[in-house]
PDB file of C-alpha atoms in Angstrom:
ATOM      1  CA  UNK A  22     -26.706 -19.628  56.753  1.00 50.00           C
ATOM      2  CA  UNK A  23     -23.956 -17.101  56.093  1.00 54.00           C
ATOM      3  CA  UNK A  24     -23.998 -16.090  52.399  1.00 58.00           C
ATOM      4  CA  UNK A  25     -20.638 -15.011  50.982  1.00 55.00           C
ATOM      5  CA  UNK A  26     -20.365 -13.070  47.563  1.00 58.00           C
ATOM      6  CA  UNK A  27     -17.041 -13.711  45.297  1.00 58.00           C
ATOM      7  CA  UNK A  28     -15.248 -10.837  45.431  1.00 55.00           C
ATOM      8  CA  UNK A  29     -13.044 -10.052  42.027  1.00 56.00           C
ATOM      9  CA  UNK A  30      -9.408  -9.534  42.361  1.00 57.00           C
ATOM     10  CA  UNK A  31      -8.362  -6.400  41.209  1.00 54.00           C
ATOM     11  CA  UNK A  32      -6.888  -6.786  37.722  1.00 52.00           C
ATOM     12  CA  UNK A  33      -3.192  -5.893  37.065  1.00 51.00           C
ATOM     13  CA  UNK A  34      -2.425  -4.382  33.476  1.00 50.00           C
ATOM     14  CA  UNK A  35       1.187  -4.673  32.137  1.00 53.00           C
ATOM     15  CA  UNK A  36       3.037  -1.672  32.248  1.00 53.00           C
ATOM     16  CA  UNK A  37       2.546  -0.125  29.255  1.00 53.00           C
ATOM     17  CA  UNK A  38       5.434   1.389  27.007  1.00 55.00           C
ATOM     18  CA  UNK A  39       6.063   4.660  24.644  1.00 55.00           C
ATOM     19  CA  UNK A  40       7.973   2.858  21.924  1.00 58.00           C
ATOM     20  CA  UNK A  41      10.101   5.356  20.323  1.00 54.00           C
ATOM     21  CA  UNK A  42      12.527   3.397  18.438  1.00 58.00           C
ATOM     22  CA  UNK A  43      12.331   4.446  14.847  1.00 58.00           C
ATOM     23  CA  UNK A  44      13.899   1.210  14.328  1.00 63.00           C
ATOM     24  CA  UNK A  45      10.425  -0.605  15.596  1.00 72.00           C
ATOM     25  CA  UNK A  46       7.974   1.814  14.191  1.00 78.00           C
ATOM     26  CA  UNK A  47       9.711   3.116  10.776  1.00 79.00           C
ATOM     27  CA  UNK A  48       8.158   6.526  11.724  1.00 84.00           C
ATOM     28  CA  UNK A  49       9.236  10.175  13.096  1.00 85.00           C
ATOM     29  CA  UNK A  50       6.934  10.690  16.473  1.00 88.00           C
ATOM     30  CA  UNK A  51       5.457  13.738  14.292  1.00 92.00           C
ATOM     31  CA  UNK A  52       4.272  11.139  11.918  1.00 90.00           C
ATOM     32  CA  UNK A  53       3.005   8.585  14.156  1.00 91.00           C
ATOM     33  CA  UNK A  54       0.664  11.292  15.371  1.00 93.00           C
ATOM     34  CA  UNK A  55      -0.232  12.543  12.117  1.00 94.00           C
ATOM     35  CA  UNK A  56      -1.142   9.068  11.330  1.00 94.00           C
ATOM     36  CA  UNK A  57      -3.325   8.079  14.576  1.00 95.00           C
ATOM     37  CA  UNK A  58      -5.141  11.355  14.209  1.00 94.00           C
ATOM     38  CA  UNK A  59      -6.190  10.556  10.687  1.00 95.00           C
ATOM     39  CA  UNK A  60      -7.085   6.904  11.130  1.00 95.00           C
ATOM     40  CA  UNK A  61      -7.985   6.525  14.574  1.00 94.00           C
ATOM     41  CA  UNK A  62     -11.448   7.910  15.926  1.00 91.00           C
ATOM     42  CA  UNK A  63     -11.052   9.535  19.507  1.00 86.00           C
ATOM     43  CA  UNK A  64     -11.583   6.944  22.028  1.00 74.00           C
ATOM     44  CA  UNK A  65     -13.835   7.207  25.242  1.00 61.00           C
ATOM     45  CA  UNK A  66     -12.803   4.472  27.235  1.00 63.00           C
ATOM     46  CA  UNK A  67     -12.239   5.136  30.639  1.00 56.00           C
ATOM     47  CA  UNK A  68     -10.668   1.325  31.859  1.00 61.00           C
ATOM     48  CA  UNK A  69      -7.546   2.232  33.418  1.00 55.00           C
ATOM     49  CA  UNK A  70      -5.635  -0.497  31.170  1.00 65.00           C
ATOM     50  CA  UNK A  71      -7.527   0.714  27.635  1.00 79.00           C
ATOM     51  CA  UNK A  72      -4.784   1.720  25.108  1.00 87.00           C
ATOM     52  CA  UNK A  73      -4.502   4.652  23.853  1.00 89.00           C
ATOM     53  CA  UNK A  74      -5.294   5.834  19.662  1.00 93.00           C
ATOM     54  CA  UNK A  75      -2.002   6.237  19.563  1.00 91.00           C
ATOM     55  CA  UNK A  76      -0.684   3.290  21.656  1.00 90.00           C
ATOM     56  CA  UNK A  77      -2.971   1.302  19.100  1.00 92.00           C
ATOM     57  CA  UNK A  78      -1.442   3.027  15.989  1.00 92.00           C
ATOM     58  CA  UNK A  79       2.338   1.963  17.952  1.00 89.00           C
ATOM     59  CA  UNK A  80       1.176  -1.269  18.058  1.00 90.00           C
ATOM     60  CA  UNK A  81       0.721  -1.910  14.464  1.00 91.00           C
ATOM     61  CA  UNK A  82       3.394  -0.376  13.462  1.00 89.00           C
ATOM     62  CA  UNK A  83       5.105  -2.047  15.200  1.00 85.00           C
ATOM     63  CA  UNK A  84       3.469  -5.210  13.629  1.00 85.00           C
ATOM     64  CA  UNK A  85       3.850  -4.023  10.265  1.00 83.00           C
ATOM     65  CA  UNK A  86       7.619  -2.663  10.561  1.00 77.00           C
ATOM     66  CA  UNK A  87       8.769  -6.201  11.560  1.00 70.00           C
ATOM     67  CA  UNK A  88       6.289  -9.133  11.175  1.00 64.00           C
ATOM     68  CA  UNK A  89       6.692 -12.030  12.943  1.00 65.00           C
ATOM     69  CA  UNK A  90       5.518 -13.736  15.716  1.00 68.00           C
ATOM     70  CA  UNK A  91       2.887 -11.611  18.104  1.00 71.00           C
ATOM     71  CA  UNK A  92       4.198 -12.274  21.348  1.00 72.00           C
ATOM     72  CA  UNK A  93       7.432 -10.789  20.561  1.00 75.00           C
ATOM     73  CA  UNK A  94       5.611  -6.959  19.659  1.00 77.00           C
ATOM     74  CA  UNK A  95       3.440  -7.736  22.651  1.00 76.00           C
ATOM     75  CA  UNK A  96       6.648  -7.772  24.608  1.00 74.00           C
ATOM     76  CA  UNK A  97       7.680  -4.544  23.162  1.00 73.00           C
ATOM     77  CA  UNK A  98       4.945  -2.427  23.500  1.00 73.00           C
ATOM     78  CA  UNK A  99       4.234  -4.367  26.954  1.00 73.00           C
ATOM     79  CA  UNK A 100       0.610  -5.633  26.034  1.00 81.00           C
ATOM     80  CA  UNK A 101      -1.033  -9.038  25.697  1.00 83.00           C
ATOM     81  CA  UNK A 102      -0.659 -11.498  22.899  1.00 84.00           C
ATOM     82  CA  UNK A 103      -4.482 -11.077  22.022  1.00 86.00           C
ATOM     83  CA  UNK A 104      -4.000  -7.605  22.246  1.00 87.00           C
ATOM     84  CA  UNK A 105      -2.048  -7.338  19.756  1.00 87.00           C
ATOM     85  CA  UNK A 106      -3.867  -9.508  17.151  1.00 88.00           C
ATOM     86  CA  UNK A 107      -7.352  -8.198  17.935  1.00 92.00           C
ATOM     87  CA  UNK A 108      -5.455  -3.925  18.033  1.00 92.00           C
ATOM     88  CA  UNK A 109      -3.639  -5.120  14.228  1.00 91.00           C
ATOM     89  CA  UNK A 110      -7.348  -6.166  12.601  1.00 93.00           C
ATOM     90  CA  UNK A 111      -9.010  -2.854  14.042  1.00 95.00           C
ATOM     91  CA  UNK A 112      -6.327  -0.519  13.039  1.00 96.00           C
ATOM     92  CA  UNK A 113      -5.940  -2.174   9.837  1.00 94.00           C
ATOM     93  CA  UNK A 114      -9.582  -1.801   9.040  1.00 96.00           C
ATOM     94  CA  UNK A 115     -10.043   1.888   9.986  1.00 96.00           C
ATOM     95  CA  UNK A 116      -6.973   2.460   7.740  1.00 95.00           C
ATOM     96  CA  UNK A 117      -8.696   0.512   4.700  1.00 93.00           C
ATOM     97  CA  UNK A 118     -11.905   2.169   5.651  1.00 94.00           C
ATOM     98  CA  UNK A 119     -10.366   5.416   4.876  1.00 93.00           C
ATOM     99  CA  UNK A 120      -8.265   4.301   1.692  1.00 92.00           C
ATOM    100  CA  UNK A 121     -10.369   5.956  -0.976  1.00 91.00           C
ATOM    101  CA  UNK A 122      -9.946   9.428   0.684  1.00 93.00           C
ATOM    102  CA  UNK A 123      -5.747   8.979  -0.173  1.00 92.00           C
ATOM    103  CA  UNK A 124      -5.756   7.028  -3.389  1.00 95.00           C
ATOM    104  CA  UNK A 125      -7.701   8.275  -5.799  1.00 94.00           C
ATOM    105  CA  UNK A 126      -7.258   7.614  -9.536  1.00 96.00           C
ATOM    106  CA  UNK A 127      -8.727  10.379 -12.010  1.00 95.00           C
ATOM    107  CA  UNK A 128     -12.198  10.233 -12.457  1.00 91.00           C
ATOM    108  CA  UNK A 129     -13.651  12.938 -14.296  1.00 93.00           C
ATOM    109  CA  UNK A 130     -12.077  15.591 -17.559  1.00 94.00           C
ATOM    110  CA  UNK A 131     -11.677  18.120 -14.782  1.00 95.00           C
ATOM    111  CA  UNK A 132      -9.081  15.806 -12.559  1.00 95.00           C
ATOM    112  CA  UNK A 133      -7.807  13.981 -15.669  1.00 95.00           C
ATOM    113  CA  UNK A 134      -6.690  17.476 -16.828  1.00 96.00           C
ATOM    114  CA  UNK A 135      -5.156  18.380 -14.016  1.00 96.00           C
ATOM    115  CA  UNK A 136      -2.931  15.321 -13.898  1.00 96.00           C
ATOM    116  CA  UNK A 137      -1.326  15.947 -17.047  1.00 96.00           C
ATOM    117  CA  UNK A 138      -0.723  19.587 -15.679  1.00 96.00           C
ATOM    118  CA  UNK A 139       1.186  18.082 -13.067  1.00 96.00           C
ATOM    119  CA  UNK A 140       2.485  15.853 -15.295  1.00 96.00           C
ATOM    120  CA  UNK A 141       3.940  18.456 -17.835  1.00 95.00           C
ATOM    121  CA  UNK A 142       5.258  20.506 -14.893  1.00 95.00           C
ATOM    122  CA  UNK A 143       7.979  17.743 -14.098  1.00 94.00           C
ATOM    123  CA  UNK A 144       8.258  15.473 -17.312  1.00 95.00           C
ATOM    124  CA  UNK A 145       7.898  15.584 -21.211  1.00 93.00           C
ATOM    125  CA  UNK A 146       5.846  13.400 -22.315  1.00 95.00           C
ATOM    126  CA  UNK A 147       2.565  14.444 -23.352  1.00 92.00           C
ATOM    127  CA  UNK A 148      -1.422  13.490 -22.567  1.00 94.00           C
ATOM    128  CA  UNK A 149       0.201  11.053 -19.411  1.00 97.00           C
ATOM    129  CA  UNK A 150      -1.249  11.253 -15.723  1.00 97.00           C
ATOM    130  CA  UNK A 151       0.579   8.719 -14.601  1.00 97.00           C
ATOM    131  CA  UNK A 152       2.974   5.010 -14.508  1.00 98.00           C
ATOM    132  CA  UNK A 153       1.457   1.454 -14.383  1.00 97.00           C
ATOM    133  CA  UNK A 154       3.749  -1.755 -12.875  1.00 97.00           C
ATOM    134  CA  UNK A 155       3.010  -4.679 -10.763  1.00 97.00           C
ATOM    135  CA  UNK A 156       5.366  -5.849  -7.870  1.00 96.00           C
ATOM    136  CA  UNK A 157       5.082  -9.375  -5.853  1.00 95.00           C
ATOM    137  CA  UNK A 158       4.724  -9.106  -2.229  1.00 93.00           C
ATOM    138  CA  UNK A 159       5.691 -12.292  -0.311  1.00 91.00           C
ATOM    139  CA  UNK A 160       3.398 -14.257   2.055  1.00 91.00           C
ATOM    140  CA  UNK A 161       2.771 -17.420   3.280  1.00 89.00           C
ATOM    141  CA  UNK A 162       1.918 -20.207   0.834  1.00 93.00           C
ATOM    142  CA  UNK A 163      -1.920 -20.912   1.305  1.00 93.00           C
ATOM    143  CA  UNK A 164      -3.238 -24.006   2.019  1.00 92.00           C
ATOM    144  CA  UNK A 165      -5.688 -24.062  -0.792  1.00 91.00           C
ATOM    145  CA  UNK A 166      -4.472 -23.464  -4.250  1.00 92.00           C
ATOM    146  CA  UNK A 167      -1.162 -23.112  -3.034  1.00 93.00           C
ATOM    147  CA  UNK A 168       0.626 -23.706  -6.646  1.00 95.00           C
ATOM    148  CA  UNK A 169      -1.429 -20.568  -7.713  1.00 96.00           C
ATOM    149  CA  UNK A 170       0.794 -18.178  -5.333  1.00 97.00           C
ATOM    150  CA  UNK A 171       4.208 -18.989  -6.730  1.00 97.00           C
ATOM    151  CA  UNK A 172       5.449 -16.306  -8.791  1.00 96.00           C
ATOM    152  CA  UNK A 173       8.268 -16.731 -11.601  1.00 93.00           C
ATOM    153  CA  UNK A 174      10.941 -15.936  -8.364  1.00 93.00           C
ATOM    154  CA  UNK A 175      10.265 -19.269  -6.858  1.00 95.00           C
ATOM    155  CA  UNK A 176       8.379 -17.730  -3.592  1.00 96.00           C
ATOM    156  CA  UNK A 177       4.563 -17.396  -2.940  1.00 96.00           C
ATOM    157  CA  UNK A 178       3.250 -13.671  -3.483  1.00 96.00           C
ATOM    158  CA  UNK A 179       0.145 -11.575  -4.232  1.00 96.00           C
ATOM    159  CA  UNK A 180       0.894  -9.723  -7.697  1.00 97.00           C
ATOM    160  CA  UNK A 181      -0.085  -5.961  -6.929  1.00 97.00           C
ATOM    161  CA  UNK A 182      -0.926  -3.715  -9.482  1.00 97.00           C
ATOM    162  CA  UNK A 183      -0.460   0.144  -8.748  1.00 97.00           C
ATOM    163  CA  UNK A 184      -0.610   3.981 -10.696  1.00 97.00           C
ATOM    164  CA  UNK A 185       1.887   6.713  -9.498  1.00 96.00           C
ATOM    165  CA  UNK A 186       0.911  10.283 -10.343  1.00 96.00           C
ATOM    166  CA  UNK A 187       4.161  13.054 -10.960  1.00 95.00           C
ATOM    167  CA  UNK A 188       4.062  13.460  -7.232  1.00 94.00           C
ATOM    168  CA  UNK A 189       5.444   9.734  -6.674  1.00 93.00           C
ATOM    169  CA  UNK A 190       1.636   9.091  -4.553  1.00 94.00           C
ATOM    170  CA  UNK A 191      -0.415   5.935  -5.349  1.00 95.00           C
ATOM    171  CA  UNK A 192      -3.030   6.628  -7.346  1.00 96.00           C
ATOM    172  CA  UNK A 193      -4.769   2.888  -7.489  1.00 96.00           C
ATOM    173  CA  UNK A 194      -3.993  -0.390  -6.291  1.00 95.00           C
ATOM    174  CA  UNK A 195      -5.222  -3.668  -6.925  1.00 95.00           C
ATOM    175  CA  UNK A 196      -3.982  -6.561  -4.692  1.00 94.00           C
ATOM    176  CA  UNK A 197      -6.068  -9.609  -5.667  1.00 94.00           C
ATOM    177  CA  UNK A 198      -4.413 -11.669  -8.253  1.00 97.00           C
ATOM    178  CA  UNK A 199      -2.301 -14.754  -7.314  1.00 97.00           C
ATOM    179  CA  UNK A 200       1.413 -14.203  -7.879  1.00 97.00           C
ATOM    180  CA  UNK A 201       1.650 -16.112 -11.000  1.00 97.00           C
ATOM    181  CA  UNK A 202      -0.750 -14.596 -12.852  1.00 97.00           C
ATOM    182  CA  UNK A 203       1.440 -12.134 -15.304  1.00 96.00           C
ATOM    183  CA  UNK A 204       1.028  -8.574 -14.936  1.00 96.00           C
ATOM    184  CA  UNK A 205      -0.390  -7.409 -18.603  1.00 95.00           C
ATOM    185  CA  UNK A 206      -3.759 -10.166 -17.317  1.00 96.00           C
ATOM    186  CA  UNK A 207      -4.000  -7.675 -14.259  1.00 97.00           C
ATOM    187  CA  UNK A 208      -3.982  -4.350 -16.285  1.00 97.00           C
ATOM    188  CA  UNK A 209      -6.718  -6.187 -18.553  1.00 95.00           C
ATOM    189  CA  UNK A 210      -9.529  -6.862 -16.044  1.00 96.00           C
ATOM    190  CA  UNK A 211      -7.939  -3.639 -13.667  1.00 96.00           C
ATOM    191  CA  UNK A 212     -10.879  -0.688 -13.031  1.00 94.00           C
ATOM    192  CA  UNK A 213      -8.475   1.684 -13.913  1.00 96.00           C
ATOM    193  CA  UNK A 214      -8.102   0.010 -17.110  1.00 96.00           C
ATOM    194  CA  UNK A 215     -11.844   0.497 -17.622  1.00 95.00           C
ATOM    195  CA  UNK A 216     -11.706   4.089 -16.150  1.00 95.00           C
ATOM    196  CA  UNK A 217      -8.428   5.021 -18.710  1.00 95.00           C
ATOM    197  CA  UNK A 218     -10.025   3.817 -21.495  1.00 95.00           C
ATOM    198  CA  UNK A 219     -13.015   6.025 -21.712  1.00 94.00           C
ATOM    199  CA  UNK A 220     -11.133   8.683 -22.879  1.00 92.00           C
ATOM    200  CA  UNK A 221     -10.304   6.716 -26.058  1.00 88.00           C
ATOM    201  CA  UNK A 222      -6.046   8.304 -25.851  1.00 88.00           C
ATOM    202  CA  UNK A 223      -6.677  11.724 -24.583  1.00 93.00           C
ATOM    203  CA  UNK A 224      -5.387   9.913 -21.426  1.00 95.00           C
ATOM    204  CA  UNK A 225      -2.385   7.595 -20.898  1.00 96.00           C
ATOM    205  CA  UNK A 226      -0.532   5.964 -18.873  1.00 97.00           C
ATOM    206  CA  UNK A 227       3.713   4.674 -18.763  1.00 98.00           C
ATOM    207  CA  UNK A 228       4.151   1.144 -18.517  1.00 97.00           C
ATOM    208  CA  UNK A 229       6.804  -1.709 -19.255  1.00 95.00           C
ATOM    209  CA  UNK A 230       7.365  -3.526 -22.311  1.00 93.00           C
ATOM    210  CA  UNK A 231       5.360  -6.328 -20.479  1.00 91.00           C
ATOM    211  CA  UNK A 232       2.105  -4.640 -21.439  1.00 94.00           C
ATOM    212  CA  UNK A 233       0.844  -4.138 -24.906  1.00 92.00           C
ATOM    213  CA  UNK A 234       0.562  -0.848 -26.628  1.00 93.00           C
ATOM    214  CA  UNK A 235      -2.682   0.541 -26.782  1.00 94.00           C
ATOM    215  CA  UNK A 236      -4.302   4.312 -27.020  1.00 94.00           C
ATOM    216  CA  UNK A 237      -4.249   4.254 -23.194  1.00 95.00           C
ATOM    217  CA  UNK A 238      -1.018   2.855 -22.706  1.00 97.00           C
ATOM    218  CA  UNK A 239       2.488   4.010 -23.445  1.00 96.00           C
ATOM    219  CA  UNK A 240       5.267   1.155 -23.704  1.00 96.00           C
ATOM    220  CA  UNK A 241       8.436   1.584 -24.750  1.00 96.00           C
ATOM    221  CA  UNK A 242       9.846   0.242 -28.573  1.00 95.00           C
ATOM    222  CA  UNK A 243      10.903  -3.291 -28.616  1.00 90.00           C
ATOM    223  CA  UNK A 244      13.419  -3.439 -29.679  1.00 92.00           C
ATOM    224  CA  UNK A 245      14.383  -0.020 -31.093  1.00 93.00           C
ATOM    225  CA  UNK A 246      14.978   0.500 -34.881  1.00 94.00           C
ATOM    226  CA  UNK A 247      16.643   3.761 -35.058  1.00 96.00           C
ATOM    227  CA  UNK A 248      18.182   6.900 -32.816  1.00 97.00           C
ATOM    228  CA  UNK A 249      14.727   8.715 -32.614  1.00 96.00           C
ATOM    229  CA  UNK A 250      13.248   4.783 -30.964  1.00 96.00           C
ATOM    230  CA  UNK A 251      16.406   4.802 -28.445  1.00 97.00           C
ATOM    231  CA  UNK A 252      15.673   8.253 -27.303  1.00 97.00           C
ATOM    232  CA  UNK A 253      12.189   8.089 -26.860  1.00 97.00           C
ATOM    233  CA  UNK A 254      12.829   4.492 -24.677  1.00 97.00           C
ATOM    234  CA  UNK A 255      15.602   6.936 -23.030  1.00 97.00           C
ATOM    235  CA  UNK A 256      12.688   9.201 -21.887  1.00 96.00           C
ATOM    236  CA  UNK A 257      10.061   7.037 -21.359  1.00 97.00           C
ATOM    237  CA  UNK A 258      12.072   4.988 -18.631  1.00 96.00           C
ATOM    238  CA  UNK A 259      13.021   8.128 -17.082  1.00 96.00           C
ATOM    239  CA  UNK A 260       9.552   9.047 -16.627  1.00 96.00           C
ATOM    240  CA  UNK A 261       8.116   5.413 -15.655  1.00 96.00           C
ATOM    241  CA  UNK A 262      10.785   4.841 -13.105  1.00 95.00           C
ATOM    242  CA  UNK A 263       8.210   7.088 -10.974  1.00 94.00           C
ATOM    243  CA  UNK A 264       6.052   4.005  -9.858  1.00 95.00           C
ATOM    244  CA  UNK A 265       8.976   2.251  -8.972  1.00 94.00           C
ATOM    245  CA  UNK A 266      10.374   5.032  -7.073  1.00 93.00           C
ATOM    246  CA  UNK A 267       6.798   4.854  -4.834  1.00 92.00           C
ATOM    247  CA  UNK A 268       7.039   0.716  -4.645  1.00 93.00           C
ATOM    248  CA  UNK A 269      10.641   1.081  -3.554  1.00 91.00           C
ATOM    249  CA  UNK A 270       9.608   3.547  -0.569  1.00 86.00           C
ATOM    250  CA  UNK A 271       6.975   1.306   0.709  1.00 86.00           C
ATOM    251  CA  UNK A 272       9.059  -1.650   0.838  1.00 83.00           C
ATOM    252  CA  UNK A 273      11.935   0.382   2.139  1.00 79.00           C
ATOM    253  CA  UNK A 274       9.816   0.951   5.279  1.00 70.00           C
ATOM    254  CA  UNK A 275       7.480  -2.207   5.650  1.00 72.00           C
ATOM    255  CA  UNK A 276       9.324  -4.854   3.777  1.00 62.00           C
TER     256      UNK A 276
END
């Protein structure tokens, strides 16, 4: 009796495509590179249809720059629905993975000092390395303490806490809280608060009136008594606006 072996049809990869459009990926082609290069390990795959590090990185970009639904970036960058779920989670990771090696919040007397070096070099006020706020970042209402999401706005959100150093970089973040938990609960149970507080004031940090006053923790006078109060809230808002500056340029590309 003959025997016959099953024979597998060549498979046919969608033709892949170099997305360029700053539009879709928010980035300069110099960046995107800079980016895959520093996140993505080199990849030995050999499969004829295997992406690319940086046709991953396009990918979720791509994502990122425009959320929505999946099959719609898989259309763009001319991949497979599962592709592009599956390429997100792994890209996202190796950029998490590699977090602490970009946002770093002063650690030591060495690094603290050289904050408020940089610090002095661009503002006024003195013993500060740095500007605390919160911001609420939409998402989907969970299923399971749902309630617990809506912020004061009326939307579901996570409340994210974040430092900006004089060079308008990130210098921590902490994404965990619920958006209606109020931003001065945050900065109590925050690391950095732990980290700031070592230093018992020889240390600070610029934040809102939100936030109570403590060695640690500039605010501004509310509400003002005299001339020397409304100049020194003058200043201080000058100088906090930093960390708003950095939230406004990540929501300028992303969001």
């Amino acid at each position: 009796m003959a025997m016959f072996m099953h024979v597998r049809e060549r498979k046919l990869y969608r033709e892949r495509r170099h997305v360029s459009d700053k539009q879709l990926l928010r980035f300069e082609d110099e960046s995107i590179n800079f980016l895959t290069a520093e996140f993505l390990p080199e990849s030995d795959e050999t499969r004829g249809g295997a992406l690319t590090p940086r046709g991953k990185m396009e990918i979720f970009l791509r994502a990122v720059a425009d959320p929505g639904f999946q099959i719609g970036v898989a259309e763009d960058v001319g991949v497979d629905r599962s592709t592009v779920c599956k390429t997100f989670h792994y890209v996202m990771d190796c950029i998490t993975d590699r977090a602490h090696h970009w946002i770093k919040f002063p650690n030591s007397v060495r690094k603290i000092n050289d904050a408020q070096l940089l610090w002095q070099t661009r503002f006024r006020l003195p013993s500060v390395i740095g500007a605390l706020d919160c911001t609420q970042i939409e998402i989907l209402k969970p299923r399971l303490f749902g309630d617990e999401y809506v912020c004061r706005k009326g939307y579901p959100s996570i409340n994210v806490q974040a430092t900006g150093d004089a060079t308008e970089q990130f210098t921590s973040i902490c994404a965990e809280w619920p958006g209606s938990v109020h931003d001065s609960r945050i900065w109590r149970n925050s690391q950095v608060r732990e980290v700031i507080a070592r230093y018992d004031g020889a240390a600070c940090l610029l934040g809102d009136s939100g936030y109570g006053i403590s060695p640690w923790l500039i605010t501004p006078f509310k509400p003002p008594r005299n001339q020397d109060e409304i100049q020194f809230n003058r200043l201080h808002a000058q100088e906090r606006v930093i960390v708003e500056r950095v939230f406004g340029q990540v929501k300028k590309g992303f969001l």
